[in-house]
Short mmCIF file of C-alpha atoms and ligand atoms in Angstrom, two decimals:
data_model
loop_
_atom_site.label_atom_id
_atom_site.label_comp_id
_atom_site.label_asym_id
_atom_site.label_seq_id
_atom_site.Cartn_x
_atom_site.Cartn_y
_atom_site.Cartn_z
CA MET A 6 253.92 95.25 -158.96
CA GLY A 7 252.65 92.91 -162.23
CA ILE A 8 250.70 89.70 -161.69
CA HIS A 9 253.87 87.91 -162.48
CA HIS A 10 256.21 89.41 -160.28
CA GLN A 11 253.27 89.12 -157.22
CA LEU A 12 253.52 85.55 -158.38
CA CYS A 13 256.81 85.32 -158.21
CA PHE A 14 257.19 86.97 -155.52
CA LEU A 15 254.84 84.47 -153.50
CA ALA A 16 256.61 81.59 -155.04
CA SER A 17 260.00 82.86 -153.36
CA LEU A 18 258.34 83.35 -150.22
CA LEU A 19 256.55 80.24 -149.61
CA LEU A 20 260.28 78.55 -150.71
CA VAL A 21 261.52 80.34 -147.71
CA ILE A 22 258.87 79.47 -145.53
CA HIS A 23 259.03 75.75 -146.54
CA ALA A 24 262.61 75.54 -146.54
CA ALA A 25 263.32 76.21 -142.73
CA PRO A 26 261.55 75.09 -139.51
CA ILE A 27 258.61 77.84 -138.89
CA LEU A 28 259.24 78.74 -135.17
CA LYS A 29 256.18 80.08 -133.05
CA PRO A 30 256.69 83.61 -131.80
CA GLY A 31 258.92 83.53 -128.52
CA ARG A 32 260.47 80.28 -129.67
CA GLU A 33 263.66 81.84 -131.31
CA LYS A 34 265.52 81.72 -127.84
CA ALA A 35 264.54 78.17 -127.11
CA PHE A 36 265.48 77.16 -130.58
CA ALA A 37 268.98 79.00 -130.62
CA GLU A 38 269.93 77.58 -127.22
CA ASP A 39 268.97 74.08 -128.38
CA TYR A 40 271.31 74.37 -131.36
CA LEU A 41 273.99 76.16 -129.65
CA ARG A 42 273.56 73.30 -126.85
CA LYS A 43 274.12 70.95 -129.90
CA PHE A 44 276.68 72.32 -131.72
CA PHE A 45 278.88 74.69 -129.47
CA TYR A 46 278.83 73.07 -126.32
CA LEU A 47 276.50 75.98 -124.88
CA GLU A 48 276.12 74.72 -121.05
CA ASP A 49 274.08 76.26 -118.17
CA THR A 50 276.22 77.75 -115.61
CA ILE A 51 275.38 75.07 -112.77
CA THR A 52 276.21 72.50 -115.07
CA SER A 53 279.48 73.79 -115.89
CA SER A 54 280.59 74.31 -112.14
CA ILE A 55 279.72 70.57 -111.63
CA ALA A 56 281.53 69.24 -113.94
CA ARG A 57 284.62 70.86 -113.81
CA PRO A 58 285.06 71.91 -110.13
CA GLU A 59 288.72 72.06 -110.61
CA ALA A 60 288.39 75.21 -112.80
CA GLY A 61 287.38 76.90 -109.02
CA GLY A 62 285.43 79.25 -110.51
CA ARG A 63 287.72 81.25 -112.44
CA GLU A 64 287.16 79.76 -115.43
CA PRO A 65 285.03 82.05 -117.75
CA VAL A 66 281.42 80.78 -118.30
CA TYR A 67 280.59 80.75 -121.84
CA GLY A 68 276.89 81.73 -121.51
CA LEU A 69 274.51 82.36 -124.08
CA SER A 70 275.80 85.61 -125.79
CA GLU A 71 279.41 84.55 -125.80
CA LYS A 72 278.25 81.20 -127.55
CA LEU A 73 276.59 83.31 -130.01
CA LYS A 74 279.66 85.45 -130.62
CA GLU A 75 281.52 81.85 -131.29
CA MET A 76 278.85 80.55 -133.56
CA GLN A 77 278.55 83.87 -135.50
CA LYS A 78 282.38 84.13 -135.62
CA PHE A 79 282.48 80.40 -137.26
CA PHE A 80 279.83 81.17 -140.05
CA GLY A 81 281.44 84.52 -140.69
CA LEU A 82 278.54 86.71 -139.46
CA GLU A 83 278.87 89.89 -137.76
CA VAL A 84 279.80 89.01 -134.21
CA THR A 85 277.23 90.77 -132.15
CA GLY A 86 276.24 88.13 -129.12
CA LYS A 87 272.65 88.88 -129.98
CA LEU A 88 270.26 86.58 -131.55
CA ASN A 89 269.51 88.46 -134.95
CA LYS A 90 267.70 87.77 -137.88
CA GLU A 91 271.00 86.36 -140.10
CA THR A 92 271.83 84.40 -136.98
CA LEU A 93 268.73 82.37 -137.06
CA ALA A 94 268.84 82.17 -140.78
CA VAL A 95 271.95 80.46 -140.55
CA MET A 96 270.61 78.14 -137.69
CA LYS A 97 267.80 76.79 -139.87
CA LYS A 98 270.24 75.95 -142.56
CA PRO A 99 270.44 72.01 -143.45
CA ARG A 100 273.81 70.97 -141.61
CA CYS A 101 276.03 67.84 -140.32
CA GLY A 102 275.02 66.56 -136.74
CA LEU A 103 278.24 67.36 -135.31
CA PRO A 104 279.52 69.89 -133.36
CA ASP A 105 281.54 73.08 -134.69
CA VAL A 106 283.56 73.29 -131.50
CA ARG A 107 285.84 71.38 -129.44
CA TYR A 108 284.37 70.83 -125.76
CA ASN A 109 283.37 74.04 -124.15
CA SER A 110 286.55 75.53 -126.29
CA PRO A 111 286.03 79.25 -127.50
CA ASN A 112 288.74 78.07 -130.58
CA VAL A 113 287.87 77.21 -133.71
CA TYR A 114 289.99 75.69 -136.42
CA ARG A 115 291.77 76.90 -139.55
CA PHE A 116 292.14 73.42 -140.74
CA ALA A 117 289.30 70.85 -140.23
CA MET A 118 291.75 68.81 -138.22
CA PRO A 119 291.31 68.23 -134.16
CA GLU A 120 294.02 68.84 -131.79
CA ASP A 121 294.26 65.17 -130.54
CA GLU A 122 294.58 63.91 -134.25
CA PRO A 123 292.49 60.76 -133.86
CA ARG A 124 293.57 58.57 -137.11
CA TRP A 125 293.40 55.39 -138.28
CA GLU A 126 296.68 52.93 -137.93
CA THR A 127 296.28 51.74 -141.56
CA ASN A 128 295.88 52.98 -144.70
CA GLU A 129 293.69 49.85 -146.06
CA LEU A 130 290.26 50.46 -144.79
CA THR A 131 287.30 48.35 -145.19
CA TYR A 132 283.27 50.08 -145.50
CA ARG A 133 280.10 48.04 -145.39
CA ILE A 134 276.76 49.52 -146.37
CA LEU A 135 274.10 48.23 -143.83
CA ASN A 136 270.99 49.44 -145.48
CA TYR A 137 269.15 51.39 -148.10
CA THR A 138 267.37 54.65 -148.38
CA PRO A 139 264.18 54.01 -150.44
CA ASP A 140 265.04 57.39 -151.84
CA MET A 141 267.18 55.88 -154.39
CA SER A 142 268.16 52.96 -156.39
CA ARG A 143 270.70 50.53 -154.49
CA ALA A 144 272.92 50.65 -157.48
CA GLU A 145 273.06 54.69 -157.13
CA VAL A 146 273.84 54.34 -153.11
CA ASP A 147 276.58 52.02 -153.96
CA ASP A 148 277.87 54.41 -156.39
CA SER A 149 277.58 57.78 -154.27
CA ILE A 150 279.21 56.07 -151.24
CA ALA A 151 281.99 54.46 -153.50
CA ARG A 152 282.71 57.94 -154.88
CA ALA A 153 282.62 59.80 -151.54
CA LEU A 154 285.30 57.34 -150.28
CA GLN A 155 287.25 57.80 -153.37
CA VAL A 156 287.49 61.43 -153.08
CA TRP A 157 289.64 61.08 -150.11
CA ALA A 158 291.45 58.34 -151.68
CA GLU A 159 292.64 60.70 -154.67
CA VAL A 160 294.52 62.96 -152.10
CA SER A 161 296.00 60.85 -149.91
CA PRO A 162 297.47 57.09 -149.66
CA LEU A 163 294.21 55.83 -148.48
CA ARG A 164 292.54 52.69 -150.03
CA PHE A 165 288.56 51.58 -149.50
CA THR A 166 287.74 47.94 -149.76
CA ARG A 167 284.20 47.10 -149.57
CA MET A 168 282.63 44.39 -147.39
CA ASN A 169 279.23 42.48 -147.43
CA SER A 170 279.04 40.84 -144.04
CA GLY A 171 281.04 41.05 -141.01
CA THR A 172 282.61 44.22 -139.26
CA ALA A 173 283.85 46.95 -141.38
CA ASP A 174 285.81 50.10 -140.11
CA ILE A 175 283.30 52.31 -141.54
CA MET A 176 279.82 51.10 -140.95
CA ILE A 177 277.34 53.07 -143.12
CA SER A 178 273.74 53.08 -142.47
CA PHE A 179 270.45 55.05 -142.83
CA ALA A 180 268.20 55.74 -139.72
CA THR A 181 265.23 58.18 -138.67
CA ASN A 182 264.10 59.25 -135.13
CA GLY A 183 261.00 57.16 -135.92
CA GLU A 184 259.44 55.19 -138.72
CA LYS A 185 260.30 56.98 -142.10
CA LYS A 186 256.99 57.84 -143.80
CA THR A 187 254.37 56.14 -141.47
CA ASN A 188 252.71 57.73 -138.38
CA LYS A 189 254.05 55.67 -135.75
CA LEU A 190 255.98 58.16 -133.20
CA PHE A 191 258.30 56.21 -131.10
CA LEU A 192 261.60 57.55 -131.13
CA THR A 193 264.74 55.90 -131.42
CA ASP A 194 268.52 56.92 -131.25
CA HIS A 195 269.71 54.25 -133.78
CA GLY A 196 271.83 52.67 -130.96
CA ASP A 197 274.53 55.43 -130.45
CA GLY A 198 272.81 57.78 -128.23
CA MET A 199 272.27 60.86 -130.86
CA MET A 200 268.74 61.10 -132.10
CA PHE A 201 268.10 62.53 -135.48
CA ASP A 202 265.71 65.32 -135.80
CA GLY A 203 263.17 64.63 -138.76
CA PRO A 204 263.37 66.05 -142.15
CA LEU A 205 266.04 69.07 -142.90
CA GLN A 206 268.59 70.73 -140.09
CA THR A 207 270.88 67.71 -139.21
CA LEU A 208 271.41 65.37 -142.45
CA ALA A 209 274.00 62.59 -141.02
CA HIS A 210 276.65 62.61 -138.37
CA ALA A 211 279.85 60.12 -138.19
CA PHE A 212 282.23 58.96 -135.86
CA ASP A 213 286.10 59.67 -135.37
CA PRO A 214 288.41 56.55 -136.25
CA GLY A 215 288.42 54.09 -133.89
CA SER A 216 287.03 50.34 -132.93
CA GLY A 217 283.23 50.01 -132.31
CA LEU A 218 281.16 53.01 -133.61
CA GLY A 219 284.34 54.81 -134.41
CA GLY A 220 284.55 55.29 -138.19
CA ASP A 221 280.59 54.73 -138.60
CA ALA A 222 278.48 57.24 -140.74
CA HIS A 223 274.93 57.45 -140.33
CA PHE A 224 272.49 59.23 -142.76
CA ASP A 225 268.80 60.94 -141.46
CA ASP A 226 266.59 59.23 -143.69
CA ASP A 227 263.93 62.05 -143.27
CA GLU A 228 265.64 63.89 -145.26
CA PHE A 229 264.96 62.91 -149.11
CA PHE A 230 268.53 62.13 -150.36
CA THR A 231 269.33 62.27 -154.52
CA PHE A 232 271.72 60.88 -156.98
CA ARG A 233 273.02 64.17 -158.58
CA ASN A 234 269.81 66.52 -158.65
CA ASN A 235 270.17 69.85 -156.84
CA SER A 236 266.35 69.95 -156.16
CA HIS A 237 264.52 71.75 -153.54
CA ASN A 238 265.11 70.32 -149.90
CA ALA A 239 266.68 66.97 -151.80
CA PHE A 240 270.32 66.42 -150.67
CA VAL A 241 272.95 64.63 -153.06
CA LEU A 242 273.72 62.00 -151.01
CA PHE A 243 277.78 62.06 -152.68
CA LEU A 244 278.03 65.01 -151.06
CA VAL A 245 276.65 64.54 -147.68
CA ALA A 246 278.73 61.00 -147.51
CA ALA A 247 282.12 63.02 -148.28
CA HIS A 248 282.02 65.42 -145.63
CA GLU A 249 280.70 62.36 -143.09
CA PHE A 250 283.80 60.42 -144.38
CA GLY A 251 285.88 63.26 -143.62
CA HIS A 252 284.80 62.87 -139.99
CA SER A 253 285.08 59.20 -140.44
CA LEU A 254 289.07 59.47 -141.26
CA GLY A 255 289.60 61.86 -138.52
CA LEU A 256 288.74 65.72 -139.50
CA PHE A 257 286.84 68.28 -137.97
CA HIS A 258 284.74 70.84 -139.10
CA SER A 259 286.19 73.69 -140.81
CA GLU A 260 285.49 77.30 -140.72
CA ASP A 261 286.56 77.74 -144.18
CA PRO A 262 283.04 78.38 -146.05
CA ASN A 263 284.37 76.98 -149.10
CA ALA A 264 285.69 73.71 -147.30
CA LEU A 265 283.82 70.72 -147.72
CA MET A 266 284.63 69.88 -143.89
CA HIS A 267 282.39 72.74 -143.48
CA SER A 268 279.54 72.12 -141.18
CA LEU A 269 276.51 73.22 -143.90
CA TYR A 270 275.58 71.92 -146.76
CA THR A 271 276.49 73.36 -149.99
CA PHE A 272 275.44 71.91 -153.48
CA THR A 273 278.30 71.57 -155.75
CA ASP A 274 278.71 69.66 -159.37
CA PRO A 275 278.78 66.09 -158.30
CA ASP A 276 281.01 65.31 -161.45
CA ARG A 277 283.79 67.16 -159.94
CA SER A 278 285.59 66.74 -156.33
CA PRO A 279 284.06 68.54 -153.50
CA LEU A 280 287.50 69.09 -151.78
CA SER A 281 288.95 72.37 -151.22
CA SER A 282 292.87 73.16 -150.53
CA ASN A 283 291.74 73.06 -146.53
CA ASP A 284 290.09 69.82 -146.65
CA ILE A 285 293.14 68.28 -148.63
CA GLU A 286 295.82 69.95 -146.40
CA GLY A 287 293.73 68.44 -143.52
CA ILE A 288 293.88 65.08 -144.55
CA GLN A 289 297.31 65.21 -145.70
CA LEU A 290 298.25 66.61 -142.23
CA LEU A 291 296.89 63.27 -141.07
CA TYR A 292 298.00 60.87 -143.52
CA GLY A 293 300.45 62.35 -146.00
CA PRO A 294 300.02 62.82 -149.95
CA PRO A 295 299.18 60.10 -152.16
CA ASN A 296 302.18 57.81 -153.21
CA CYS A 297 304.02 59.27 -156.15
CA GLN A 298 306.82 57.32 -156.78
CA ASN A 299 304.80 55.34 -159.78
CA LEU A 300 302.95 58.34 -161.20
CA VAL A 301 303.49 59.65 -164.51
CA TRP A 302 303.30 63.05 -164.51
CA ASP A 303 301.11 65.45 -166.87
CA ALA A 304 303.90 67.96 -166.49
CA VAL A 305 306.72 69.59 -164.35
CA THR A 306 307.84 73.22 -164.11
CA THR A 307 309.61 75.64 -161.97
CA PHE A 308 307.66 78.31 -160.35
CA ARG A 309 309.06 81.16 -158.65
CA GLY A 310 311.72 78.81 -157.05
CA GLU A 311 309.76 75.70 -156.27
CA THR A 312 309.21 72.51 -158.72
CA LEU A 313 305.63 71.87 -159.16
CA PHE A 314 304.28 68.31 -160.60
CA PHE A 315 300.94 68.35 -162.42
CA LYS A 316 298.77 65.27 -162.53
CA ASN A 317 295.11 65.00 -163.37
CA GLY A 318 293.42 67.85 -161.81
CA PHE A 319 296.25 68.62 -159.27
CA TYR A 320 299.40 69.78 -158.65
CA TRP A 321 302.06 68.53 -156.06
CA ARG A 322 304.83 70.69 -154.31
CA LYS A 323 306.91 70.94 -151.17
CA SER A 324 305.01 72.65 -148.49
CA GLN A 325 307.00 75.29 -146.19
CA SER A 326 307.60 72.59 -143.79
CA ASN A 327 309.25 70.25 -146.26
CA THR A 328 305.98 67.76 -146.55
CA VAL A 329 304.84 67.13 -150.00
CA ILE A 330 301.29 68.25 -150.46
CA GLN A 331 298.63 67.82 -153.46
CA LEU A 332 296.60 70.68 -154.26
CA PRO A 333 293.70 71.36 -157.12
CA ILE A 334 295.10 73.03 -160.05
CA ARG A 335 292.17 75.68 -159.92
CA SER A 336 292.92 76.34 -156.10
CA PHE A 337 295.83 78.52 -157.15
CA TRP A 338 294.99 79.31 -160.66
CA LEU A 339 291.48 79.85 -160.95
CA ASN A 340 291.15 80.11 -165.08
CA ALA A 341 293.41 77.35 -165.75
CA PRO A 342 291.87 74.28 -167.27
CA ASP A 343 290.99 71.11 -165.60
CA ASN A 344 294.30 69.22 -166.07
CA VAL A 345 297.24 70.16 -168.25
CA ASP A 346 299.81 68.34 -171.04
CA ALA A 347 302.74 70.57 -170.30
CA ALA A 348 304.18 73.41 -168.24
CA TYR A 349 306.79 75.74 -168.28
CA GLU A 350 307.86 79.19 -166.82
CA ASP A 351 310.00 81.64 -168.29
CA PRO A 352 311.30 83.67 -165.28
CA ALA A 353 312.45 86.86 -167.58
CA GLN A 354 308.80 87.36 -168.08
CA ASP A 355 307.78 85.97 -164.74
CA LYS A 356 305.19 84.07 -166.72
CA LEU A 357 303.66 80.58 -166.44
CA PHE A 358 302.53 78.61 -169.45
CA LEU A 359 300.06 75.59 -169.32
CA PHE A 360 299.24 73.77 -172.30
CA LYS A 361 295.86 71.85 -172.74
CA GLY A 362 295.36 70.32 -176.36
CA THR A 363 295.25 72.90 -178.90
CA GLN A 364 295.57 75.74 -176.26
CA VAL A 365 297.98 77.76 -174.08
CA TRP A 366 297.02 79.65 -170.75
CA ALA A 367 299.64 82.23 -169.84
CA PHE A 368 299.83 83.52 -165.84
CA ASN A 369 301.43 85.93 -163.85
CA GLY A 370 301.39 84.39 -160.33
CA GLN A 371 297.63 83.75 -160.23
CA ASN A 372 296.44 86.32 -162.64
CA LEU A 373 295.79 84.64 -166.17
CA GLU A 374 297.24 87.48 -168.93
CA PRO A 375 295.19 89.68 -171.26
CA GLY A 376 294.44 87.71 -174.15
CA TYR A 377 294.77 84.20 -173.11
CA PRO A 378 293.87 81.25 -173.60
CA LYS A 379 295.63 81.62 -177.00
CA PRO A 380 295.74 78.78 -179.91
CA LEU A 381 299.14 76.85 -179.98
CA SER A 382 299.69 78.49 -183.58
CA SER A 383 300.52 81.59 -181.61
CA PHE A 384 303.87 79.81 -181.05
CA GLY A 385 304.10 79.62 -184.83
CA LEU A 386 303.65 75.73 -184.20
CA PRO A 387 302.09 74.23 -187.83
CA ALA A 388 298.09 73.24 -187.39
CA SER A 389 299.30 69.68 -187.47
CA VAL A 390 300.40 69.98 -183.95
CA THR A 391 297.32 69.37 -181.85
CA LYS A 392 299.07 68.67 -178.42
CA ILE A 393 302.26 69.23 -176.55
CA ASN A 394 303.72 66.82 -174.51
CA ALA A 395 306.12 68.44 -172.52
CA ALA A 396 307.92 71.70 -172.25
CA VAL A 397 310.91 73.39 -170.81
CA HIS A 398 312.58 76.93 -170.97
CA ASN A 399 316.40 77.24 -170.84
CA GLN A 400 317.03 80.48 -169.38
CA ASN A 401 320.74 80.70 -170.93
CA THR A 402 319.41 80.75 -174.10
CA GLY A 403 316.13 82.23 -174.13
CA LYS A 404 314.53 79.06 -175.84
CA THR A 405 311.73 77.09 -174.80
CA LEU A 406 311.70 73.60 -176.22
CA LEU A 407 308.14 72.45 -177.08
CA PHE A 408 308.32 68.52 -177.22
CA VAL A 409 305.87 66.64 -179.66
CA GLY A 410 306.26 63.01 -180.24
CA ARG A 411 309.63 62.19 -180.97
CA HIS A 412 310.59 65.44 -182.16
CA TYR A 413 310.87 69.07 -180.35
CA TYR A 414 310.10 72.64 -181.46
CA SER A 415 312.43 75.44 -180.27
CA TYR A 416 310.89 78.70 -179.56
CA ASP A 417 312.56 81.95 -179.20
CA GLU A 418 311.04 83.87 -176.38
CA ARG A 419 313.20 87.02 -176.97
CA GLU A 420 312.58 86.97 -180.27
CA ASN A 421 308.93 85.99 -180.56
CA ARG A 422 309.36 83.35 -183.00
CA MET A 423 309.88 79.55 -183.70
CA ASP A 424 313.49 78.40 -184.99
CA GLU A 425 313.35 77.71 -188.44
CA GLY A 426 313.98 74.39 -190.03
CA ASP A 427 312.07 70.94 -189.42
CA PRO A 428 311.98 70.31 -185.64
CA PRO A 429 314.77 67.87 -184.62
CA ARG A 430 314.26 64.80 -183.19
CA VAL A 431 315.04 64.60 -179.46
CA ASN A 432 317.39 62.05 -179.07
CA ILE A 433 319.96 64.30 -181.16
CA ARG A 434 319.71 66.75 -178.86
CA PHE A 435 319.49 64.41 -175.63
CA PRO A 436 321.54 61.44 -176.76
CA GLY A 437 320.34 58.19 -175.02
CA LEU A 438 316.63 59.38 -174.75
CA THR A 439 314.73 57.09 -177.05
CA GLY A 440 311.08 57.38 -175.60
CA GLU A 441 309.03 60.33 -175.99
CA VAL A 442 309.38 63.23 -173.38
CA THR A 443 306.11 63.12 -171.35
CA ALA A 444 307.40 65.90 -168.82
CA ALA A 445 310.60 68.25 -168.50
CA HIS A 446 311.81 71.19 -166.61
CA MET A 447 315.22 73.06 -166.08
CA THR A 448 316.95 73.38 -162.75
CA ASN A 449 320.46 74.73 -161.74
CA ASN A 450 321.59 74.31 -165.32
CA ASN A 451 319.99 70.63 -165.64
CA PHE A 452 317.66 69.39 -168.08
CA TYR A 453 315.37 66.79 -166.17
CA LEU A 454 313.47 64.83 -168.80
CA PHE A 455 310.66 62.37 -167.82
CA SER A 456 309.60 59.58 -170.39
CA GLY A 457 306.76 58.05 -168.37
CA ARG A 458 308.05 56.60 -165.23
CA ASN A 459 311.84 57.27 -166.28
CA LEU A 460 313.50 60.59 -165.07
CA VAL A 461 316.80 61.72 -166.97
CA LYS A 462 318.85 64.18 -166.21
CA PHE A 463 321.32 66.16 -168.76
CA SER A 464 323.80 68.56 -168.11
CA ASN A 465 323.23 71.66 -169.90
CA SER A 466 327.04 71.64 -171.09
CA ILE A 467 328.63 68.32 -171.93
CA GLY A 468 327.85 65.01 -170.07
CA LEU A 469 326.14 61.75 -170.07
CA PRO A 470 322.75 61.11 -169.43
CA HIS A 471 322.08 60.22 -165.59
CA LEU A 472 319.28 58.27 -165.11
CA LEU A 473 317.43 59.13 -161.50
CA GLN A 474 314.68 57.81 -159.26
CA ASN A 475 311.00 59.09 -160.55
CA ASN A 476 310.73 60.46 -157.11
CA TYR A 477 313.89 62.27 -156.95
CA PHE A 478 312.39 65.79 -156.30
CA LEU A 479 309.28 64.68 -154.58
CA PRO A 480 310.14 61.85 -152.16
CA CYS A 481 306.96 60.19 -151.21
ZN1 LIG B 1 280.18 67.41 -140.33
ZN1 LIG B 2 274.21 57.77 -135.39
#
């Protein structure tokens, strides 16, 4: 081992030691029991039988080994029921202060949603920031909190308004279990009976929707919070807050390790929404999708028998239960662009095409086709075309119409070439449609063309244009 490698090794060793609480030999069991008491409702056998005499002794007692198994299952560890190194390592990771399971229940959740669904009765909620951490500027705290709420507003009908006085639904504060950065060691539970634990492990906690403490979020100010840096032992307030506000809105911990509502802190790019499809499905089960009546869609397309609507980084579809759900585009098409200008499906090739700027992506199911993304010129479009507004494929003719401004190009998918001649004006093919086509799809032999908020139906044969409600396909 060279000197350089030795130094690196030493540095990483120091990092590990510094990152987690150091336990004296023999303290591991007590530490683990404490952890399982806090997060998995480990109880002493005696307490358990006193608490629920009605169980008549027939109820299984969830002892240490059972609770370890529950915890190992939740975190995707090997389920041994033994306190091994891997299990201890997870126990030392920074996390939310709320439990991972329902009271004494061995069941964890597929979705971050509790059984009794505590939720706000209104979509118009208020929040108030009661005090500030010294770790960041006030403007940074204000911005982090506002964006953390906006993450949920983007995928639900919820709206958040800030209050500077009085009682808000979500009261936000920073607190410690003593006085931060002083030697005074009197302990305080900051008014809710839930003590913080000093630096690391527990970062924050929040309360289910309700009056009083309900909805409130408390941050452990013995942590070092940052605006956006992923520095060692510092936590991005925006990410911690977005997780806690999930609780404030009624979500529970999810066992999906990719979910924001998983209980461990994970750094993600603070410029992107930290929500996974699991989080979005959870919040939409409680509050439904955002109102889509007045949205101007980026793109609309059929896809294997469904109709998908694209807006910003999301797509909307009807779920199997016929409710409308909204999911990140990249949760299904990992290699897709952030957002799209246009989309169409060619069922004969079983391909979905997504357009963004001067490029086109082709997918078979979730998989990007080899060679993609390709430039628009691969369709034979002139270099002057730098963006497609809308696209629709006609199965009867095998042609794809690509809308650009007030004109459209017609591409023959079977011959792999563009129709010759200048692109015709849209209103020659679709009489009465004077605006630009901004999104389009073809279903049951009808063209459905969106022009901003207007939706017009054209029968493929002959017929007059028919104006429809913008939310004709997605009733939300
Ligand atoms: Zn949590
Ligand atoms: Zn608290």
